[in-house]
Coordinates of C-alpha atoms in Angstrom, one line a residue:
Chain A
X1 CA 160.9 133.7 9.0
X2 CA 163.3 136.4 8.4
X3 CA 162.7 138.8 5.5
X4 CA 164.3 142.0 4.3
X5 CA 163.2 144.4 1.6
X6 CA 165.1 147.3 0.2
X7 CA 163.3 150.4 -1.0
X8 CA 164.3 153.7 -2.4
X9 CA 164.4 155.7 -5.7
X10 CA 165.3 153.9 -8.8
X11 CA 166.9 157.0 -10.4
X12 CA 168.9 159.7 -8.8
X13 CA 170.8 162.6 -10.3
X14 CA 174.5 163.2 -9.9
X15 CA 175.4 165.1 -6.7
X16 CA 172.1 164.2 -5.1
X17 CA 171.9 162.2 -1.8
X18 CA 170.5 158.7 -2.0
X19 CA 168.3 157.4 0.8
X20 CA 167.7 153.7 1.0
X21 CA 165.5 151.9 3.5
X22 CA 165.8 148.3 4.6
X23 CA 162.5 147.1 6.1
X24 CA 162.8 143.7 7.9
X25 CA 160.7 141.2 9.8
X26 CA 161.3 138.1 11.8
X27 CA 163.9 139.6 14.1
X28 CA 164.5 142.7 16.2
X29 CA 167.6 144.9 15.9
X30 CA 167.3 145.4 19.7
X31 CA 168.2 141.7 20.2
X32 CA 171.8 141.1 21.3
X33 CA 173.9 140.0 18.3
X34 CA 171.6 141.2 15.5
X35 CA 173.1 143.4 12.9
X36 CA 172.1 144.7 9.4
X37 CA 174.5 145.5 6.7
X38 CA 174.4 147.1 3.2
X39 CA 176.2 145.7 0.2
X40 CA 176.1 146.9 -3.4
X41 CA 176.9 145.4 -6.8
X42 CA 177.4 147.4 -9.9
X43 CA 176.0 145.8 -13.0
X44 CA 178.2 142.8 -14.0
X45 CA 180.6 143.4 -11.2
X46 CA 181.5 142.1 -7.8
X47 CA 179.9 142.7 -4.4
X48 CA 181.1 145.6 -2.4
X49 CA 180.5 145.9 1.4
X50 CA 179.3 149.4 2.4
X51 CA 178.2 149.6 6.0
X52 CA 176.9 147.8 9.1
X53 CA 174.8 148.7 12.2
X54 CA 174.6 146.6 15.2
X55 CA 172.0 146.0 17.9
X56 CA 174.0 148.3 20.3
X57 CA 174.0 151.1 17.7
X58 CA 177.7 150.6 16.8
X59 CA 178.2 151.6 13.2
X60 CA 180.9 150.6 10.7
X61 CA 181.7 151.9 7.2
X62 CA 183.7 151.1 4.1
X63 CA 187.0 152.9 4.2
X64 CA 186.5 154.4 0.7
X65 CA 182.9 155.4 1.2
X66 CA 182.8 156.5 4.9
X67 CA 182.8 160.2 4.2
X68 CA 179.6 159.8 2.1
X69 CA 177.7 157.2 4.1
X70 CA 175.4 157.3 7.1
X71 CA 173.6 154.3 8.5
X72 CA 170.9 154.5 11.1
X73 CA 168.2 152.3 12.6
X74 CA 164.6 152.7 13.8
X75 CA 164.1 149.7 16.0
X76 CA 160.4 150.5 16.5
X77 CA 159.8 150.4 12.7
X78 CA 162.2 147.5 12.0
X79 CA 164.0 149.7 9.5
X80 CA 167.6 150.5 8.7
X81 CA 168.3 153.6 6.6
X82 CA 171.4 154.2 4.5
X83 CA 172.2 157.6 3.0
X84 CA 174.9 158.1 0.5
X85 CA 175.8 161.7 -0.4
X86 CA 177.1 163.2 -3.6
X87 CA 176.0 160.4 -5.9
X88 CA 177.9 159.7 -9.1
X89 CA 177.2 157.5 -12.2
X90 CA 179.7 155.0 -10.9
X91 CA 177.4 154.5 -7.9
X92 CA 174.9 152.8 -10.2
X93 CA 174.3 149.4 -8.7
X94 CA 172.0 147.0 -7.0
X95 CA 171.9 147.7 -3.3
X96 CA 171.3 144.9 -0.9
X97 CA 170.6 144.8 2.8
X98 CA 171.3 141.6 4.8
X99 CA 171.0 140.4 8.3
X100 CA 174.0 139.3 10.3
X101 CA 173.6 137.1 13.3
X102 CA 176.7 138.0 15.2
X103 CA 175.8 135.7 18.1
X104 CA 175.9 132.7 15.8
X105 CA 179.2 133.1 14.0
X106 CA 178.6 136.4 12.1
X107 CA 176.3 134.7 9.6
X108 CA 175.1 136.8 6.8
X109 CA 172.1 134.6 6.7
X110 CA 169.3 136.5 5.1
X111 CA 169.3 138.9 2.2
X112 CA 166.9 141.2 0.5
X113 CA 166.2 140.9 -3.2
X114 CA 168.1 144.2 -3.8
X115 CA 167.1 147.5 -5.4
X116 CA 168.7 148.9 -8.5
X117 CA 169.7 152.5 -8.3
X118 CA 170.7 154.3 -11.5
X119 CA 172.6 157.6 -11.3
X120 CA 172.0 159.7 -14.3
X121 CA 171.2 163.3 -15.2
Chain B
X1 CA 191.9 147.0 4.5
X2 CA 192.1 143.2 4.1
X3 CA 192.3 142.3 0.4
X4 CA 190.7 139.1 -0.7
X5 CA 191.8 137.3 -3.8
X6 CA 190.3 134.3 -5.5
X7 CA 191.5 131.7 -8.0
X8 CA 190.4 130.9 -10.6
X9 CA 188.2 133.8 -11.6
X10 CA 186.4 131.6 -14.0
X11 CA 186.0 127.8 -13.7
X12 CA 184.3 125.7 -16.4
X13 CA 183.1 122.6 -14.8
X14 CA 181.7 119.2 -15.8
X15 CA 178.5 118.0 -14.3
X16 CA 179.2 115.3 -11.7
X17 CA 182.8 116.3 -11.4
X18 CA 184.4 118.1 -8.4
X19 CA 185.3 121.8 -8.4
X20 CA 187.5 123.9 -6.1
X21 CA 187.9 127.6 -5.5
X22 CA 190.7 129.2 -3.6
X23 CA 190.5 132.3 -1.6
X24 CA 193.5 134.1 0.0
X25 CA 193.4 137.1 2.4
X26 CA 196.2 139.7 2.7
X27 CA 196.2 139.3 6.5
X28 CA 195.2 136.5 8.8
X29 CA 191.5 136.2 9.4
X30 CA 191.8 134.9 12.9
X31 CA 189.8 137.2 15.1
X32 CA 190.8 138.3 18.6
X33 CA 188.1 136.0 19.9
X34 CA 189.8 133.0 18.2
X35 CA 187.2 132.6 15.5
X36 CA 187.9 133.0 11.7
X37 CA 185.0 134.8 10.1
X38 CA 185.5 133.6 6.5
X39 CA 182.3 132.9 4.6
X40 CA 181.4 131.7 1.1
X41 CA 178.4 133.1 -0.8
X42 CA 176.8 131.8 -4.0
X43 CA 175.1 134.1 -6.4
X44 CA 173.0 132.5 -9.1
X45 CA 172.2 134.5 -12.2
X46 CA 169.7 137.2 -11.5
X47 CA 169.5 136.3 -7.8
X48 CA 170.8 137.9 -4.6
X49 CA 173.7 136.2 -2.9
X50 CA 173.0 133.5 -0.5
X51 CA 175.2 132.1 2.4
X52 CA 176.8 128.7 1.8
X53 CA 179.5 128.5 4.4
X54 CA 180.5 130.5 7.5
X55 CA 183.4 130.4 9.8
X56 CA 185.5 128.6 7.2
X57 CA 183.7 125.3 7.3
X58 CA 180.2 125.6 8.8
X59 CA 177.6 124.7 6.2
X60 CA 174.5 127.0 6.5
X61 CA 171.1 125.5 6.9
X62 CA 169.7 123.9 3.8
X63 CA 173.0 123.9 1.9
X64 CA 173.7 120.6 0.2
X65 CA 176.5 118.6 1.7
X66 CA 178.4 118.5 -1.6
X67 CA 179.6 122.0 -0.6
X68 CA 182.5 122.1 1.9
X69 CA 184.9 124.7 3.2
X70 CA 188.3 124.4 4.6
X71 CA 191.4 126.4 5.4
X72 CA 193.0 128.5 8.1
X73 CA 194.8 131.8 8.6
X74 CA 195.0 133.3 5.1
X75 CA 194.2 130.4 2.8
X76 CA 190.8 129.0 2.3
X77 CA 189.1 126.6 -0.1
X78 CA 185.5 126.0 -1.2
X79 CA 184.9 122.5 -2.7
X80 CA 182.0 121.1 -4.6
X81 CA 182.2 117.4 -4.6
X82 CA 180.0 116.8 -7.6
X83 CA 178.8 119.8 -9.5
X84 CA 175.2 120.0 -10.4
X85 CA 173.5 122.2 -12.9
X86 CA 172.0 124.4 -10.2
X87 CA 175.5 125.3 -9.0
X88 CA 176.1 127.6 -11.9
X89 CA 176.8 131.1 -10.7
X90 CA 179.4 133.3 -9.0
X91 CA 181.0 132.4 -5.8
X92 CA 182.4 135.0 -3.4
X93 CA 184.6 134.6 -0.3
X94 CA 184.0 137.2 2.3
X95 CA 185.7 138.2 5.5
X96 CA 184.0 139.7 8.5
X97 CA 186.9 139.4 10.9
X98 CA 188.0 142.9 10.5
X99 CA 186.4 146.2 9.5
X100 CA 185.9 147.1 6.8
X101 CA 184.5 143.8 5.8
X102 CA 185.7 142.8 2.3
X103 CA 184.7 140.5 -0.5
X104 CA 186.8 138.6 -3.0
X105 CA 186.4 139.4 -6.7
X106 CA 184.2 136.3 -7.3
X107 CA 184.7 133.1 -9.3
X108 CA 182.3 132.4 -12.1
X109 CA 181.4 128.7 -12.3
X110 CA 179.7 127.5 -15.5
X111 CA 179.2 124.3 -17.3

């Protein structure tokens, strides 16, 4: 059974750097075709894709966010970390991580429950 | 970036009746490998999104067969053959053909 869980601070101050961790089980990010992605959703708004990291360590970022984002993985810990620099109140959102099975049709087949991050001084 | 649009943005439905959501992309979603990575996600109130359909028309495991996807190139459709109460929520189309991946704005389905 595949599970993912997001963790990180619930509250950050403007200009701070946010660090979120996605801890997963049921698959390995060293397996060919496995990827993990981050998506966010401001309250009452639509989903926004942020970043993705693949089994071979390829990394991809949102065009508008790429100067602020860094994604990395620790295969031994089954974790993916997303950092977002220079946080602003507009970055208040629920942040989700999800697994992508690229070997089976790029299926975003498993999602975490999400973690709400509020940016406020 | 590929822009995804959806119509309608809100869809009042009647239980037992069909419903349809359209999704259009600003560029063709046919990948260089010949596949089209267009997915549909459902987000029930207070829940994370869940995958319904991938590669235009492939129903994900456990998804009821009243959900179906169709389309090609830049135009896609999600159909619900007979709406049930549990189908209330927001539906998103999503493309993973090209980076950056992008979502549609969502269509709210309510009774």
